[in-house]
PDB file of C-alpha atoms in Angstrom:
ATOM      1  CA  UNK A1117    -100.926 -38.648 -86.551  1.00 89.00           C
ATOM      2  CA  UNK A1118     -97.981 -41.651 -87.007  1.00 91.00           C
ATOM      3  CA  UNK A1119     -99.008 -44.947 -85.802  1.00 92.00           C
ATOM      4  CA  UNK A1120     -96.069 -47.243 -86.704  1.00 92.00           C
ATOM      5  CA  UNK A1121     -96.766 -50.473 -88.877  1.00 88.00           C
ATOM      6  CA  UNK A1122    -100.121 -48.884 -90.463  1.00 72.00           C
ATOM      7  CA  UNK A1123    -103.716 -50.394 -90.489  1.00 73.00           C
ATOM      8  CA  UNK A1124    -102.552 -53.910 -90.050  1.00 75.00           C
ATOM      9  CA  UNK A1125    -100.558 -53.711 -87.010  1.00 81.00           C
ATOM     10  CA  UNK A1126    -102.701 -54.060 -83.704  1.00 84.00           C
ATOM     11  CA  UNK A1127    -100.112 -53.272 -81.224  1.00 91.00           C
ATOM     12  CA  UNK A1128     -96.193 -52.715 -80.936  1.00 93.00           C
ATOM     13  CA  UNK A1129     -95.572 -55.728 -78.308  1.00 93.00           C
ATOM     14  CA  UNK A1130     -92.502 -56.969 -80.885  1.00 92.00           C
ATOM     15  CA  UNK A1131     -91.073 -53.578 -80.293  1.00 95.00           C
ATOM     16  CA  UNK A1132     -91.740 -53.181 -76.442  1.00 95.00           C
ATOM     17  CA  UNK A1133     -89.999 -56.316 -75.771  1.00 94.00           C
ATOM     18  CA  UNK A1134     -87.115 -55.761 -77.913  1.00 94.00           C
ATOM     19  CA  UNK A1135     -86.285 -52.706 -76.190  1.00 95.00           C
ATOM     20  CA  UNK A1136     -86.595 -54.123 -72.894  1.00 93.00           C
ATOM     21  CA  UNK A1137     -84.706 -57.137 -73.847  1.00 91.00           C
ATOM     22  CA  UNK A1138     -87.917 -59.906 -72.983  1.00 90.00           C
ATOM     23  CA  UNK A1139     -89.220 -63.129 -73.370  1.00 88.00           C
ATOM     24  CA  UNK A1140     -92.356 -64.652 -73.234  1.00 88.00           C
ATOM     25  CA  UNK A1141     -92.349 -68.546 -71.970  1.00 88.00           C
ATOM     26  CA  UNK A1142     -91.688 -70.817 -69.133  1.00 87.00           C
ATOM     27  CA  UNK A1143     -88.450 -70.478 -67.307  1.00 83.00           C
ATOM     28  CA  UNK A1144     -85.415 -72.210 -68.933  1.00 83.00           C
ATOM     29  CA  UNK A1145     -88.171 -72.724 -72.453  1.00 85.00           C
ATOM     30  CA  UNK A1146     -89.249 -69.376 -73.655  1.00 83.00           C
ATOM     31  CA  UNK A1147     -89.719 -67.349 -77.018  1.00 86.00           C
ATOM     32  CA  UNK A1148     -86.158 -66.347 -78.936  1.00 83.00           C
ATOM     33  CA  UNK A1149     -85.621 -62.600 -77.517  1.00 83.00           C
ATOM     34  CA  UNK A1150     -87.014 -60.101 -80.263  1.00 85.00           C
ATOM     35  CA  UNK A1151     -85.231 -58.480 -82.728  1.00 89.00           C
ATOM     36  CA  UNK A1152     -83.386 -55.253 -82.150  1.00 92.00           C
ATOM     37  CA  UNK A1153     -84.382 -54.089 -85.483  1.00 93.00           C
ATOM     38  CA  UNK A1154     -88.395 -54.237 -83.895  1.00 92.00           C
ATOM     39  CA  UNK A1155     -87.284 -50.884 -82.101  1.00 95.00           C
ATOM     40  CA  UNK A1156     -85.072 -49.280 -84.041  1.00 95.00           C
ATOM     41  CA  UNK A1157     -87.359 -49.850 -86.965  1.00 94.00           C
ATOM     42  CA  UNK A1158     -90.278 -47.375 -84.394  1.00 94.00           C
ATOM     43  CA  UNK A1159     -87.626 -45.177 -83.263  1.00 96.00           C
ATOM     44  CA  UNK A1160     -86.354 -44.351 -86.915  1.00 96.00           C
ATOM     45  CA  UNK A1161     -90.520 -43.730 -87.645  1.00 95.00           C
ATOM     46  CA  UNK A1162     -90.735 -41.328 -84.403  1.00 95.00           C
ATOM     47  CA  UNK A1163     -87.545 -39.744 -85.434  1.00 95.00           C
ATOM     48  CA  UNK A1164     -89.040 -38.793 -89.595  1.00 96.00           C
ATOM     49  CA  UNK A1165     -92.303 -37.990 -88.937  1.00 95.00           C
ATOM     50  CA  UNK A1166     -92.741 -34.564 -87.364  1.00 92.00           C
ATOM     51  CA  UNK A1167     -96.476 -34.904 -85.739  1.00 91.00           C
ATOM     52  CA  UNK A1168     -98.129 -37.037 -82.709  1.00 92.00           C
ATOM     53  CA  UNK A1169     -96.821 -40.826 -82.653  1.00 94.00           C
ATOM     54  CA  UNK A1170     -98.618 -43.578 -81.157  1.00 94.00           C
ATOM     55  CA  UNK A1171     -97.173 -46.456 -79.870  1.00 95.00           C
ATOM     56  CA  UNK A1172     -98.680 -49.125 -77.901  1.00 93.00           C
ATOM     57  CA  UNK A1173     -97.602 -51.657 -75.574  1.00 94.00           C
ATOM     58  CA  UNK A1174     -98.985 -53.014 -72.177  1.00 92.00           C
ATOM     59  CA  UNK A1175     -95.053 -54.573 -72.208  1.00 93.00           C
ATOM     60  CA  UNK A1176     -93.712 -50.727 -71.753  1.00 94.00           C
ATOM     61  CA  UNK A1177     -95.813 -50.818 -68.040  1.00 92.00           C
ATOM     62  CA  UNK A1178     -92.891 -53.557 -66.800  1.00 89.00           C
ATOM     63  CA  UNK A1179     -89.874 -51.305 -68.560  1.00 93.00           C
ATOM     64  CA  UNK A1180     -86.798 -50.845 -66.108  1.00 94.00           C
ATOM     65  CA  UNK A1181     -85.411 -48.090 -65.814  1.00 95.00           C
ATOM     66  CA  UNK A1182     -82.426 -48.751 -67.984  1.00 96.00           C
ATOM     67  CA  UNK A1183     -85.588 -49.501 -70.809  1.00 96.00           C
ATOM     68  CA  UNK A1184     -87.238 -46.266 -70.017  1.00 96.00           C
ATOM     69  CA  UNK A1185     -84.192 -43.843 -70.316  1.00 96.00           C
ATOM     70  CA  UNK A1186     -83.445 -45.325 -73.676  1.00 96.00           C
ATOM     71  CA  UNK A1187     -86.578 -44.961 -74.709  1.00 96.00           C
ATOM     72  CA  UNK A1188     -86.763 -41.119 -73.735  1.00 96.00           C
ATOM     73  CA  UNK A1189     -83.243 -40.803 -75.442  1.00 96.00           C
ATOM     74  CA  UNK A1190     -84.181 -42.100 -78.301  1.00 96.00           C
ATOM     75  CA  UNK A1191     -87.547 -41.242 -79.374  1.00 96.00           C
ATOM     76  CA  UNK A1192     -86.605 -37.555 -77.560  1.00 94.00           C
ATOM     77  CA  UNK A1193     -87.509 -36.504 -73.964  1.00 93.00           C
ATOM     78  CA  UNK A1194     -89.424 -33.507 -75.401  1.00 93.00           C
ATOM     79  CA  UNK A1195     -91.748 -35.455 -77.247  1.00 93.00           C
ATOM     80  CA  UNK A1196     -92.766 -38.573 -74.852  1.00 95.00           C
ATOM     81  CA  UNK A1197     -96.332 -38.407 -73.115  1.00 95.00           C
ATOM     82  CA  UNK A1198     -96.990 -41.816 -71.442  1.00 95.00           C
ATOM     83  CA  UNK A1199    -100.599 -42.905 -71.367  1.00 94.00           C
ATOM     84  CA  UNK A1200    -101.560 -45.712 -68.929  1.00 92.00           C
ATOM     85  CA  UNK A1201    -104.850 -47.761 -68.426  1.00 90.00           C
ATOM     86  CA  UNK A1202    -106.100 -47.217 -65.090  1.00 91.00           C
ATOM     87  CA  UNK A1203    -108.109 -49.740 -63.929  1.00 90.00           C
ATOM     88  CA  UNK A1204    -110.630 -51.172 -60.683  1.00 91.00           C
ATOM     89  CA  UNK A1205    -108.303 -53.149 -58.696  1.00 93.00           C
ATOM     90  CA  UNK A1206    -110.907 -55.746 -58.772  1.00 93.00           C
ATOM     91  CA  UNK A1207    -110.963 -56.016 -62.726  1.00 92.00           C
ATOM     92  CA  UNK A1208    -107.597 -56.141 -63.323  1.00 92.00           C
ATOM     93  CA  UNK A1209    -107.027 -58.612 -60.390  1.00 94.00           C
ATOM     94  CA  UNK A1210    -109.776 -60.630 -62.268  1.00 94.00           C
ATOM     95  CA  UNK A1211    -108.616 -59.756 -65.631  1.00 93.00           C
ATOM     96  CA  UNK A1212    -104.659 -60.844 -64.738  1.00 94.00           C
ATOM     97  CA  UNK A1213    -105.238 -64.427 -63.413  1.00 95.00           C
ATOM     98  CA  UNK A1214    -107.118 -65.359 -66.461  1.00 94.00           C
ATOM     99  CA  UNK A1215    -104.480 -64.163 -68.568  1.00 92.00           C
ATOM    100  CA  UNK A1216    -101.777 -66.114 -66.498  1.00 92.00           C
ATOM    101  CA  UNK A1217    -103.979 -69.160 -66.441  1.00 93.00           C
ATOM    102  CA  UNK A1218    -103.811 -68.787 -70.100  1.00 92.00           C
ATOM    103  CA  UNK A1219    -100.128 -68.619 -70.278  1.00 91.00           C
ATOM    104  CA  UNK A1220     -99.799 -71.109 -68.200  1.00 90.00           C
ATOM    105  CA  UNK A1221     -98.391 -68.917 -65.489  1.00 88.00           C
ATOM    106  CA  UNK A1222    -100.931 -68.721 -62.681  1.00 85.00           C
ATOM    107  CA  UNK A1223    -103.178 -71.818 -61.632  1.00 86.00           C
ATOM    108  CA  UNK A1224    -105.961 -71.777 -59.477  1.00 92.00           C
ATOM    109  CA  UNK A1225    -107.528 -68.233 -58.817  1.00 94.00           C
ATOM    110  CA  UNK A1226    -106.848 -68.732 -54.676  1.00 95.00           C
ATOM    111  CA  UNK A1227    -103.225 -69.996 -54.763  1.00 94.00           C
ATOM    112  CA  UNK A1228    -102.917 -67.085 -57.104  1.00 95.00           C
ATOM    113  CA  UNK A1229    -104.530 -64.328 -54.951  1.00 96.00           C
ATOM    114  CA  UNK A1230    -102.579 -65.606 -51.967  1.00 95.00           C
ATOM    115  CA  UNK A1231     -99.046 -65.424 -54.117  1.00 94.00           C
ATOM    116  CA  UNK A1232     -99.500 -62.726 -56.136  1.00 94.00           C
ATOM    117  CA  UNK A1233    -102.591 -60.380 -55.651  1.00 95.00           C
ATOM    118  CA  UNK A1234    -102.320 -60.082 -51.456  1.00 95.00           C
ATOM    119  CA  UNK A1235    -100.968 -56.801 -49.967  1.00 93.00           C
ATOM    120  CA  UNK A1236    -100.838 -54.894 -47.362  1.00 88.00           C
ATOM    121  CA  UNK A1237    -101.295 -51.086 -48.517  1.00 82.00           C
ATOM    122  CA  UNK A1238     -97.714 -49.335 -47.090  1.00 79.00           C
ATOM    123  CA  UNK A1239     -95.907 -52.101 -47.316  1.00 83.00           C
ATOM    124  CA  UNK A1240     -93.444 -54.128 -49.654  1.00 86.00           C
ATOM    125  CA  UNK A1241     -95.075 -53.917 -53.569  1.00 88.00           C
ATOM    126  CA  UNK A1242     -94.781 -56.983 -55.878  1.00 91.00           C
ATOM    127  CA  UNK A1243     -94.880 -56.850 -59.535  1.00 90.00           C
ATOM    128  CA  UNK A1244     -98.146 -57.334 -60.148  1.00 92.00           C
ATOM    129  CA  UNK A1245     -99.250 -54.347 -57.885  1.00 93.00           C
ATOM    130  CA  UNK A1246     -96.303 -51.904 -59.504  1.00 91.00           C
ATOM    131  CA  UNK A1247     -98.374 -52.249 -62.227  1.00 89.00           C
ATOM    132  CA  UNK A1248    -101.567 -51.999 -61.558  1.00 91.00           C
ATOM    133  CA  UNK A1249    -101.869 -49.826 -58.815  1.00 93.00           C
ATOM    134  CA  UNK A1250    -101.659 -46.900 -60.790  1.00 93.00           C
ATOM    135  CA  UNK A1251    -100.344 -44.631 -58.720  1.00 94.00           C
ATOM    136  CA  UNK A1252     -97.341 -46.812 -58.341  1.00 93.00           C
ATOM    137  CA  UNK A1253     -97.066 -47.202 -62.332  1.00 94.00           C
ATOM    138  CA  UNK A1254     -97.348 -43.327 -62.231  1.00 94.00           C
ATOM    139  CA  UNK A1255     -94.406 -42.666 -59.571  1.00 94.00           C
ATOM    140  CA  UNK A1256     -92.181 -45.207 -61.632  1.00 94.00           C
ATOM    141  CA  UNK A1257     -92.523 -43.291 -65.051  1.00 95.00           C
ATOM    142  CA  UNK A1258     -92.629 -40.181 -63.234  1.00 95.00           C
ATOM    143  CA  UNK A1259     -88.961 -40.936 -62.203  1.00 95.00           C
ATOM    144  CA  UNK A1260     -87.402 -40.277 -65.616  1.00 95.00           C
ATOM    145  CA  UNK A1261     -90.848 -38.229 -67.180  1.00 95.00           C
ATOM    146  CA  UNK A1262     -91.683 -34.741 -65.732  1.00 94.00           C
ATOM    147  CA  UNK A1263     -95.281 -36.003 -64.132  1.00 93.00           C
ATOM    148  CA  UNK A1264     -97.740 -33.498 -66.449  1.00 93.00           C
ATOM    149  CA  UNK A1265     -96.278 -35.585 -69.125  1.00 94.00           C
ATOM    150  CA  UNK A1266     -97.909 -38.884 -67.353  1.00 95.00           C
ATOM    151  CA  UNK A1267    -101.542 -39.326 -68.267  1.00 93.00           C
ATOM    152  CA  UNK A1268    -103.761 -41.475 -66.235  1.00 93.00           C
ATOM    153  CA  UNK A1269    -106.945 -42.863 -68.332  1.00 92.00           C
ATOM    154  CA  UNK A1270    -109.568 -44.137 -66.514  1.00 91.00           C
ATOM    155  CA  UNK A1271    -110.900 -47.022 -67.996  1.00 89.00           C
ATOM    156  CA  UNK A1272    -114.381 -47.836 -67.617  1.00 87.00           C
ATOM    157  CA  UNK A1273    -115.189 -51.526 -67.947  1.00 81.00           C
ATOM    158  CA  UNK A1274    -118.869 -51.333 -69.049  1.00 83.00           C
ATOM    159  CA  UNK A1275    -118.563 -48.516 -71.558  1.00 86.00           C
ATOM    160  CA  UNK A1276    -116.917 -49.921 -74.248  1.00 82.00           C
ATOM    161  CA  UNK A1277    -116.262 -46.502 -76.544  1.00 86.00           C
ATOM    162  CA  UNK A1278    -114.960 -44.790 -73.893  1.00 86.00           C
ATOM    163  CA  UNK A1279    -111.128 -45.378 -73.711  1.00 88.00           C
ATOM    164  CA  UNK A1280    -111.267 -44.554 -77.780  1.00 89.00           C
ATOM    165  CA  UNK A1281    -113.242 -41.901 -77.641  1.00 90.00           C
ATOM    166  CA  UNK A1282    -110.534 -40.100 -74.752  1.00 88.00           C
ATOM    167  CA  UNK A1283    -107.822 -40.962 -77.538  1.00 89.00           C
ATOM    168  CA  UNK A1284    -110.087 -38.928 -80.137  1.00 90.00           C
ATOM    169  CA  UNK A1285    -109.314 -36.155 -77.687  1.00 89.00           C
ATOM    170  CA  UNK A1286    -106.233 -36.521 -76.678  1.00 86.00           C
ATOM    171  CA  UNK A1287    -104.949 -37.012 -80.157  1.00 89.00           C
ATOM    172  CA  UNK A1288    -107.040 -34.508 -81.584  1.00 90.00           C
ATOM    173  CA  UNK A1289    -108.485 -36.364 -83.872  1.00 91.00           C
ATOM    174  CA  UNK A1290    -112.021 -36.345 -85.737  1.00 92.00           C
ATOM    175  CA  UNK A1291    -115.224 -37.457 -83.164  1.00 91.00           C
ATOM    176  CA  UNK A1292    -115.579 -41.212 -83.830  1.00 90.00           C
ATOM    177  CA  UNK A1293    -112.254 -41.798 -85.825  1.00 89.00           C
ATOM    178  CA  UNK A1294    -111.435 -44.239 -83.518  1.00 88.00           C
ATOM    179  CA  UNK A1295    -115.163 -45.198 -81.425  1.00 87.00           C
ATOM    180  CA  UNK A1296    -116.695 -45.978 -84.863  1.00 88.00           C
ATOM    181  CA  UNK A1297    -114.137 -48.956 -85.668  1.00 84.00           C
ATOM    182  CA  UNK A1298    -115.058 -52.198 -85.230  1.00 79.00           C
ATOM    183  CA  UNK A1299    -113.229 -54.378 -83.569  1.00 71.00           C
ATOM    184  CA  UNK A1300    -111.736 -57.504 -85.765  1.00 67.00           C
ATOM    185  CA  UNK A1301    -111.354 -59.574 -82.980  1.00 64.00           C
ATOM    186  CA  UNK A1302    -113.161 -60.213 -79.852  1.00 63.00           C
ATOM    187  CA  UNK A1303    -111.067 -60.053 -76.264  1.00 71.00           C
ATOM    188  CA  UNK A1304    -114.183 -60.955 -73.932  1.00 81.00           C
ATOM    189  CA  UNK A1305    -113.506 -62.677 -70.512  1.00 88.00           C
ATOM    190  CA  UNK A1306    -113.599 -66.204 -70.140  1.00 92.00           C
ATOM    191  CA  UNK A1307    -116.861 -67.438 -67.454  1.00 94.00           C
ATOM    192  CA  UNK A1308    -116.421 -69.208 -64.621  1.00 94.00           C
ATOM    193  CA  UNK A1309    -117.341 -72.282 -66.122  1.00 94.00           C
ATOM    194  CA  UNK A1310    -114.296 -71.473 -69.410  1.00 94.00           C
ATOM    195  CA  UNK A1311    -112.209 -70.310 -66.678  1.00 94.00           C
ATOM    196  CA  UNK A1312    -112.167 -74.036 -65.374  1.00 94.00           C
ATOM    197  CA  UNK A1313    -112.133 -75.896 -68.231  1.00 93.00           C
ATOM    198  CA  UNK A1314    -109.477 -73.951 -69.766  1.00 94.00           C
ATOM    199  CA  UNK A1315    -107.151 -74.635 -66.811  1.00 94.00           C
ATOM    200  CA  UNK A1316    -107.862 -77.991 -66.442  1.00 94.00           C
ATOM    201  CA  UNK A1317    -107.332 -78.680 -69.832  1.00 94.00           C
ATOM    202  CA  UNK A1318    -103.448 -76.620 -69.232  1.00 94.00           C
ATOM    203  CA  UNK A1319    -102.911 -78.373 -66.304  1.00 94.00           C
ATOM    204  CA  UNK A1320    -103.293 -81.693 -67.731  1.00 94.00           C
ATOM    205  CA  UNK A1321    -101.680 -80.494 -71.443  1.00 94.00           C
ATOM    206  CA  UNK A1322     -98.280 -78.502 -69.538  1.00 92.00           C
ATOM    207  CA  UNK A1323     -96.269 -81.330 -68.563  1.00 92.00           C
ATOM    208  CA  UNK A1324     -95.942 -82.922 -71.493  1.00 95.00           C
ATOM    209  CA  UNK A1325     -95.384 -79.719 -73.919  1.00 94.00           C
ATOM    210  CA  UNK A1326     -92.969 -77.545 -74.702  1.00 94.00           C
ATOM    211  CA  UNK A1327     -93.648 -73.425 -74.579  1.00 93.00           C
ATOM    212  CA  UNK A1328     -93.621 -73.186 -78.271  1.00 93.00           C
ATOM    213  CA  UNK A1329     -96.100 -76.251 -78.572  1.00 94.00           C
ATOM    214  CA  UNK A1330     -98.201 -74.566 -75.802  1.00 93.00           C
ATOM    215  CA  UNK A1331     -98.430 -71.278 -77.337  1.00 92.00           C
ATOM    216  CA  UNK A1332     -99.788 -73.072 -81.024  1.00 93.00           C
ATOM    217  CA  UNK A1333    -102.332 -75.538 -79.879  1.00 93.00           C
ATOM    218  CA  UNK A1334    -103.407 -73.947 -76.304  1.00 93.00           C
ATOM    219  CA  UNK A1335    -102.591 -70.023 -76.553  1.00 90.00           C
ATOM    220  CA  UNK A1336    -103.561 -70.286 -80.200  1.00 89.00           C
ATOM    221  CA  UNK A1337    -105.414 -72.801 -80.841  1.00 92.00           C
ATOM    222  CA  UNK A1338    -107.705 -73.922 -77.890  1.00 92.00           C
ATOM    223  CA  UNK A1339    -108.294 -70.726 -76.107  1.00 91.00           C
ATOM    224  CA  UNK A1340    -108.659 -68.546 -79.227  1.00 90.00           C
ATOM    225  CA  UNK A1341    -111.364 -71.105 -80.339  1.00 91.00           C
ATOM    226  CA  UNK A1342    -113.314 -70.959 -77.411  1.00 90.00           C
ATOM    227  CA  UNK A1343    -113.544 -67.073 -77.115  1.00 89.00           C
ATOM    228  CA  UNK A1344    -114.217 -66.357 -80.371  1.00 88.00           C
ATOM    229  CA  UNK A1345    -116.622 -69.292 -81.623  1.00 89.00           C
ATOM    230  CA  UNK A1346    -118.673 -70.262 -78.043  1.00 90.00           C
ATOM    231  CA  UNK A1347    -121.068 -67.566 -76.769  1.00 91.00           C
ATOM    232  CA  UNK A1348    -121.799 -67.727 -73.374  1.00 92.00           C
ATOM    233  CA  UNK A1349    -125.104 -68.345 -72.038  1.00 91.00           C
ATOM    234  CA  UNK A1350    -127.129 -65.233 -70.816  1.00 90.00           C
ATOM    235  CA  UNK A1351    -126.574 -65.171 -67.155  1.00 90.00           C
ATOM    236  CA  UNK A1352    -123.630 -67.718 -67.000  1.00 92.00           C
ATOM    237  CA  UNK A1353    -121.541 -66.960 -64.155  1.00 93.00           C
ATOM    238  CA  UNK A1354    -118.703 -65.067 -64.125  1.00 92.00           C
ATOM    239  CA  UNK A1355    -115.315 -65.622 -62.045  1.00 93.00           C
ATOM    240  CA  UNK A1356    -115.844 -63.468 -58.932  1.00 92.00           C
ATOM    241  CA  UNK A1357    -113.203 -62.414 -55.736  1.00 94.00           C
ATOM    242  CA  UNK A1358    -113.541 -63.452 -52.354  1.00 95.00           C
ATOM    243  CA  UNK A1359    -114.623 -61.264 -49.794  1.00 95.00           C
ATOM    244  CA  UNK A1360    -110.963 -60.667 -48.223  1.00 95.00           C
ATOM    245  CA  UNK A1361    -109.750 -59.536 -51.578  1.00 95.00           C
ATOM    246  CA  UNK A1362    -112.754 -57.332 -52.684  1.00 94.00           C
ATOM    247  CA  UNK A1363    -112.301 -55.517 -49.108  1.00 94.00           C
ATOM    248  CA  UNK A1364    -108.396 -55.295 -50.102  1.00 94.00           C
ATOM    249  CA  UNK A1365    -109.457 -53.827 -53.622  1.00 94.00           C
ATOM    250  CA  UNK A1366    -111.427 -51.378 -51.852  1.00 93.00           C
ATOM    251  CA  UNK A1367    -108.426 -49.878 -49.391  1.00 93.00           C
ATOM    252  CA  UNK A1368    -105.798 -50.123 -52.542  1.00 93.00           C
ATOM    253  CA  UNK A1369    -108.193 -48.642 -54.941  1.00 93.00           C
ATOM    254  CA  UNK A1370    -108.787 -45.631 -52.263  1.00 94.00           C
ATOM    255  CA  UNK A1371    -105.172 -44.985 -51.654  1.00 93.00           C
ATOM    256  CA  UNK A1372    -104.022 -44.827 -55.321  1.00 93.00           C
ATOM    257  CA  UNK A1373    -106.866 -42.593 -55.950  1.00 93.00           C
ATOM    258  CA  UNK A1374    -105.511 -40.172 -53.394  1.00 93.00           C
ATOM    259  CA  UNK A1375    -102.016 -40.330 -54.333  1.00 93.00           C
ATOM    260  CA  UNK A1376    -103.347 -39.440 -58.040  1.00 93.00           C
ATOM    261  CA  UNK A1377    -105.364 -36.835 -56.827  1.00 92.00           C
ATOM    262  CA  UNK A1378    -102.704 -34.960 -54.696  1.00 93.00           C
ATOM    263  CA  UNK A1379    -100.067 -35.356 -57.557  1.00 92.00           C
ATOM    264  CA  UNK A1380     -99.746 -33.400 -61.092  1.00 91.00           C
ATOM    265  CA  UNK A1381    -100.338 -35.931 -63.529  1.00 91.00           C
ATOM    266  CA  UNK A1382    -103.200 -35.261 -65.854  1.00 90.00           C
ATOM    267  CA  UNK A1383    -106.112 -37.621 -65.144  1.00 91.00           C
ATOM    268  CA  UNK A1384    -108.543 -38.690 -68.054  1.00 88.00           C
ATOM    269  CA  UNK A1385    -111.799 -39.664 -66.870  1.00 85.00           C
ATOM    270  CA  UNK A1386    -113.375 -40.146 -63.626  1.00 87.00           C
ATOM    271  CA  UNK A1387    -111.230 -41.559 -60.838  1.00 87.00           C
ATOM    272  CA  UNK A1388    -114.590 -42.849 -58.955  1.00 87.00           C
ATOM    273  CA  UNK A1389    -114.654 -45.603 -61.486  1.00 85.00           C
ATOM    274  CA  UNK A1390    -111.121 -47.284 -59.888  1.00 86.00           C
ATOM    275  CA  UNK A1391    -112.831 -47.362 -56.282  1.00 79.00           C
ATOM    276  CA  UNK A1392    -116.117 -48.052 -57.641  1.00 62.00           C
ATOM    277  CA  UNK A1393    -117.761 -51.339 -58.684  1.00 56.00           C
ATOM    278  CA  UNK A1394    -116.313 -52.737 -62.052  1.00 56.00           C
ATOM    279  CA  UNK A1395    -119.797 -52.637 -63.613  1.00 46.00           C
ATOM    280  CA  UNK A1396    -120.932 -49.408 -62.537  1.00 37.00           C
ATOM    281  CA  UNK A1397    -121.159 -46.605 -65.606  1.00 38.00           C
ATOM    282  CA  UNK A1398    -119.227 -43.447 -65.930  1.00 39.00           C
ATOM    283  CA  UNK A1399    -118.374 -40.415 -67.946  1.00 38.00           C
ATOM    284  CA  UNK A1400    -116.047 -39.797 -71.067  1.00 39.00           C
ATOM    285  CA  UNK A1401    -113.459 -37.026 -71.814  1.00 42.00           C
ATOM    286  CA  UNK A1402    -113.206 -35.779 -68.650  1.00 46.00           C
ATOM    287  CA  UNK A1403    -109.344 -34.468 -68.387  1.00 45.00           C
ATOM    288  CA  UNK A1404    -107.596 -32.733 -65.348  1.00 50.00           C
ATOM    289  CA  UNK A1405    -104.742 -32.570 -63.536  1.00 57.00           C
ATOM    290  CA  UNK A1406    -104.961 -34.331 -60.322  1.00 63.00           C
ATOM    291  CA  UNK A1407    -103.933 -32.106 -58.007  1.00 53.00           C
ATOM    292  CA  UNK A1408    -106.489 -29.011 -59.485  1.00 49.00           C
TER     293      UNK A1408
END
């Protein structure tokens, strides 16, 4: 098993956003557009090794459909399984303002629910929810990848070794390869309390800063700091939804769980956890297709 780059690459985001062409940043002040050689360098690695490949990239969820038939032509269609995260609506919401707010992106958790996390299940879907809804992120790859081909992992957010230990299996590799490895680097939520300051302190900083300065003294500098040398205080409170958008995460979380049920995409895990309370527990390994 090939993943590109070796021991001391975490993730392929370089390569993911060459091949789709992006840019991190604020409009009209953003990162230089990265290199084509990023993918060609992965899709000459595919192309020479003859066994499984892993490559990994929360950037491929927003490829367009230009991105994703280039990518099945050329890392070859009969060799391209897509595995996607599949998250509690209410996590993710949770989990994608604070990672705005530390771009620089989102603001205040309300304007940001209103704007972005809102919706009325059967109608018109932003970009946020074409991502994670599942079921939507499932249809979309499922336009260009037969659908047995698209894996949905459940991800369950207080079991920590259980998204590694459903790559053991679906890799085939050796029982705690992967769930015995420490992780070098924490990637913990910010509390309620870090939540504030942090955008406060971008709020204030923004204005007067350019995207690259922003990115070394806030992105890498400030917030990196403060999750990795403060430890929160037992108990400290953590950001929660309202009540509107908790009874919203409820109805989405329901209908993407049926539309992954009745389809034939293979399902890791156990769907309950995406309509379920973030902090309830779950199972590993489970895998299925979802409409057995």
């Amino acid at each position: 098993m090939l993943y590109p780059g070796g021991r001391g690459q975490w993730h392929h985001h370089s390569e993911a956003k060459a091949l789709r062409g992006f840019t991190d940043g604020w409009s009209g002040d953003a990162d230089a557009k990265a290199d084509e050689s990023h993918w060609l360098a992965v899709v000459e690695a595919v192309r020479a090794h003859p066994g499984r490949v892993v490559i990994s990239s929360e950037y491929f969820a927003q490829a367009d459909e230009a991105s994703r038939l280039r990518l099945l032509r050329d890392l070859g269609e009969d060799r391209v399984f897509v595995i996607f995260g599949t998250r509690n609506p209410v996590a993710i919401g949770l989990s994608t303002w604070q990672q705005g707010m530390r771009m620089g992106y989102a603001g205040a958790l309300d304007e940001w629910l209103e704007r972005t996390y809102r919706r009325e299940v059967g109608g018109p879907v932003n970009k946020f929810w074409t991502q994670a809804d599942p079921a939507e992120l499932a249809a979309t790859w499922s336009q260009q990848v037969a659908p047995e081909r698209v894996i949905a992992l459940v991800i369950d957010e207080k079991d920590r070794l259980l998204l590694p230990t459903t790559f053991e299996q679906l890799l085939d590799l050796p029982a705690g390869s992967l769930a015995s490895q420490k992780p070098r680097q924490s990637n913990r939520s910010l509390t309620a309390v870090e939540a504030e300051l942090l955008r406060q302190v971008i709020a204030t900083v923004r204005p007067h800063v350019s995207w690259d300065e922003f990115s070394r003294m806030i992105r890498g500098g400030t917030t990196l700091r403060l999750l990795q040398s403060r430890t929160p205080a037992p108990g400290e409170a953590k950001t929660v939804l309202p009540p509107w958008a908790l009874d919203q995460a409820a109805v989405v979380a329901a209908h993407s769980m049926a539309r992954l049920e009745a389809s034939d995409h293979v399902i890791a895990g156990s769907l309950r956890l995406v309509g379920g309370h973030p902090c309830a527990g779950g199972t590993a390994g489970t895998l299925h297709r979802g409409a057995d």
